Short mmCIF file of C-alpha atoms in Angstrom, two decimals:
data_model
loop_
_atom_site.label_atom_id
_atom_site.label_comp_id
_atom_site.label_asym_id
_atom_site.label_seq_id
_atom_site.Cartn_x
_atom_site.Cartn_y
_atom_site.Cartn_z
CA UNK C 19 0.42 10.85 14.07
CA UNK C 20 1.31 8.41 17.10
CA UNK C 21 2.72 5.27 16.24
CA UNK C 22 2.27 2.58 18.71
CA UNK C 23 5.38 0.32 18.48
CA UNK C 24 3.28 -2.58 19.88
CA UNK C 25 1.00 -2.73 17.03
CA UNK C 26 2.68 -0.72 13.98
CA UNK C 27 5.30 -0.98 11.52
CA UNK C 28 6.50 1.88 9.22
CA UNK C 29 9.34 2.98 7.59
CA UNK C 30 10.02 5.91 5.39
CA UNK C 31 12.34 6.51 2.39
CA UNK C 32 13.25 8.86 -0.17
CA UNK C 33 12.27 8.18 -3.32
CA UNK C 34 13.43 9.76 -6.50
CA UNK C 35 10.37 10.62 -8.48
CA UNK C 36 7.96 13.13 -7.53
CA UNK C 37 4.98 12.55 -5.53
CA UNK C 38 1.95 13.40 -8.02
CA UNK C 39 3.55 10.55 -9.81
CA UNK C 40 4.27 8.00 -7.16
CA UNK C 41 0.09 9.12 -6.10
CA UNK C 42 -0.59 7.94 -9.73
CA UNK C 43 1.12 4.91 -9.17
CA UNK C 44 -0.51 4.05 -6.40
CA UNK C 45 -4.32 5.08 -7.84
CA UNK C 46 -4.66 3.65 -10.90
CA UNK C 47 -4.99 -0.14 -11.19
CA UNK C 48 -2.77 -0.53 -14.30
CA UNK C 49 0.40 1.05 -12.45
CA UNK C 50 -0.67 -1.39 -9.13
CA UNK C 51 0.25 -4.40 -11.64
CA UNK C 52 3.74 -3.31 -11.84
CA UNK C 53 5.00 -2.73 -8.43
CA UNK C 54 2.58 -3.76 -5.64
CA UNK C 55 3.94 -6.88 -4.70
CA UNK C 56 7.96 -7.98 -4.37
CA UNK C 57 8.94 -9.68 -7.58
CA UNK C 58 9.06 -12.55 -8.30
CA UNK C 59 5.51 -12.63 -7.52
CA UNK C 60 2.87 -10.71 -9.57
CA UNK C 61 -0.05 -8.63 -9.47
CA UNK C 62 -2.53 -10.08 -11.96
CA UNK C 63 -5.69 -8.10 -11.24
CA UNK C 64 -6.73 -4.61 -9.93
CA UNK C 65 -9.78 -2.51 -9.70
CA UNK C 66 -10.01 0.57 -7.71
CA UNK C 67 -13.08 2.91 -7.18
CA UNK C 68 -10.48 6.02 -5.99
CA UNK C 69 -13.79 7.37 -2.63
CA UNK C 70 -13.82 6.97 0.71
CA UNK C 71 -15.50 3.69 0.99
CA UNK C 72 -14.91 2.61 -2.12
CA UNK C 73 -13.00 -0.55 -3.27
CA UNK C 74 -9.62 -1.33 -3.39
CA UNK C 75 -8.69 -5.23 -4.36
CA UNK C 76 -6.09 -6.87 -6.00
CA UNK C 77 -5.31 -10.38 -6.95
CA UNK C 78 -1.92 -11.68 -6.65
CA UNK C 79 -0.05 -14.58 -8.39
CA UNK C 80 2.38 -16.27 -5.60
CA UNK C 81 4.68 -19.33 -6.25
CA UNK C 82 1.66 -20.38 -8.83
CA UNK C 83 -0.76 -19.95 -6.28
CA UNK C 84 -3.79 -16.75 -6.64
CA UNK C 85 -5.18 -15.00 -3.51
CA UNK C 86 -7.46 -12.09 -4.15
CA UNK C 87 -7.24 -9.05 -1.27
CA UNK C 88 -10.57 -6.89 -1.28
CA UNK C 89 -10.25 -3.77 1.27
CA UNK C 90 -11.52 -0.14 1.05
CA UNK C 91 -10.39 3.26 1.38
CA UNK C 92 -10.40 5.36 4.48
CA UNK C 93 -9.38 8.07 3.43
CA UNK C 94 -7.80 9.89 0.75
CA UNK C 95 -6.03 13.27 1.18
CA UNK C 96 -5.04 13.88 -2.67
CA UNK C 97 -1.41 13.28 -3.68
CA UNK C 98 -0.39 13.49 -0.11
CA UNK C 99 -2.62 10.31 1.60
CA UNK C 100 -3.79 7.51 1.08
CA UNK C 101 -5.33 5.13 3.41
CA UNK C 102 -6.61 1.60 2.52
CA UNK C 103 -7.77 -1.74 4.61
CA UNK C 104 -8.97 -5.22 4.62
CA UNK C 105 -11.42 -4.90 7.50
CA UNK C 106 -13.87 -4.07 5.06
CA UNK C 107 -14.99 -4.59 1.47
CA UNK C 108 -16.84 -2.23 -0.71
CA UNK C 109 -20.23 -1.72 1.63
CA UNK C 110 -18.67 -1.80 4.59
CA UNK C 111 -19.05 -5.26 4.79
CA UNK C 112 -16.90 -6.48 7.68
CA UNK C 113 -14.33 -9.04 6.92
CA UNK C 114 -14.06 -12.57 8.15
CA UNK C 115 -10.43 -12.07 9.13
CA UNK C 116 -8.81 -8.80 8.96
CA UNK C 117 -5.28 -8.26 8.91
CA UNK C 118 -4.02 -4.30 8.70
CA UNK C 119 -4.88 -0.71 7.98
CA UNK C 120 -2.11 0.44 5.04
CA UNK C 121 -1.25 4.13 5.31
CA UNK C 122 0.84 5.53 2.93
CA UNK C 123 2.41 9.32 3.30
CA UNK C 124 3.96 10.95 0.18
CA UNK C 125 5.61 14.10 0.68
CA UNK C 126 7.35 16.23 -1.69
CA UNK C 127 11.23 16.92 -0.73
CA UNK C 128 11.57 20.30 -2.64
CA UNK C 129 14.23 18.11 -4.68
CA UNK C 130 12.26 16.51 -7.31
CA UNK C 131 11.65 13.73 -4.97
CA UNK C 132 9.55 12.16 -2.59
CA UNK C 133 9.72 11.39 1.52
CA UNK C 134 7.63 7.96 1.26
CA UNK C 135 6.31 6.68 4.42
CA UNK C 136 4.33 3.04 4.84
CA UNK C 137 2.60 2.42 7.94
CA UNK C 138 0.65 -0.82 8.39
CA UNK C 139 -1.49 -0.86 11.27
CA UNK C 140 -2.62 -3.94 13.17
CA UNK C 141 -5.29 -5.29 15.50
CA UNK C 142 -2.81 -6.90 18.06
CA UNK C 143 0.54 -6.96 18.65
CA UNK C 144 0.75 -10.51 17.57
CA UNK C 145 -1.08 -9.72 14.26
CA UNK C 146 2.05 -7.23 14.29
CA UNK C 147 4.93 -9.68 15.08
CA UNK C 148 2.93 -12.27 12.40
CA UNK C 149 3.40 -9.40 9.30
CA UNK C 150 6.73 -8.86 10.39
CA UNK C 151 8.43 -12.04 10.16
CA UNK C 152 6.38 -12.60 6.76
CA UNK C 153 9.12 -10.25 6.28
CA UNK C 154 7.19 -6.31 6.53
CA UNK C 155 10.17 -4.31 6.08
CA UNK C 156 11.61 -6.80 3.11
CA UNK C 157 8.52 -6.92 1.32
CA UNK C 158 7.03 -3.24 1.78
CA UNK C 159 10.71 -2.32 1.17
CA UNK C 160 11.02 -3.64 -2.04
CA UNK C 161 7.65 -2.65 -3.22
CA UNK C 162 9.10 1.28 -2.62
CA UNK C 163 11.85 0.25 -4.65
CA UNK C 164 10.15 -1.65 -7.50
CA UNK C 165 7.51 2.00 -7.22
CA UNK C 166 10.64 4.04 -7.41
CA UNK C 167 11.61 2.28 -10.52
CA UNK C 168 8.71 1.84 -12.30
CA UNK C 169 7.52 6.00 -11.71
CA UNK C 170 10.75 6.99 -13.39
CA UNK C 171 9.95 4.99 -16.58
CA UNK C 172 7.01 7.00 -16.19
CA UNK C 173 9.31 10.71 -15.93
CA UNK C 174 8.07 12.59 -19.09
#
């Protein structure tokens, strides 16, 4: 995949729990309410219909104040792809302000682990420099970590 550094942001780490359980995580809506946003802050609602087109929206608690996300798949390449956004909601309704394309790569490291790569992709390179001094790689960093965590509480 080509990255354009003008408009993307990614990173990738290793995460120690394997990827059919990080995909789990990251597909059902009452493992979203544990890690999807950096704590403090909370997830409060999820619901996910787990199709290409179908919805993907959470509602988030921050500093006392709610904002509900709606978005849709993209695509969805089972425990090894998943591909969400805000430019639409269920329907394909367009929405009135976009913000990114999430991509999110799991990949099993033949260790018990997982290579995790984020991607989020961007209409301009301003809409790029905005998400990363809202702090991207602080934020979608400690999400992978708070993931990490939470999937090996889940390690049977």
């Amino acid at each position: 995949m080509d990255l354009d550094p003008k408009t993307d942001l990614s990173f990738t780490r290793s995460l120690a729990a394997p990827a059919p359980l990080l995909w789990e995580c990251w597909t059902t809506p009452k493992h979203i309410l544990q890690f999807f946003i950096p704590a403090p802050h909370k997830v409060t609602a999820c619901d996910i219909d787990l199709r290409v087109g179908g919805r993907f929206n959470t509602t988030f608690e921050v500093e006392g104040n709610e904002m509900q996300n709606t978005g849709v798949f993209l695509e969805i390449i089972d425990q090894r792809k998943l591909v969400f956004t805000d430019n639409y909601s269920e329907g394909w309704k367009p929405a009135p302000d976009p913000f990114m394309t999430a991509m999110l790569l799991f990949e099993d490291d033949g260790k018990g682990g997982t290579t995790y790569t984020a991607i989020a992709r961007h209409r301009s390179a301003e809409a790029r420099e905005t998400h990363e001094k809202m702090g991207f790689y602080d934020g979608w960093g400690t999400v992978a970590e708070q993931l990490e965590a939470y999937a090996r509480t889940l390690i049977r």
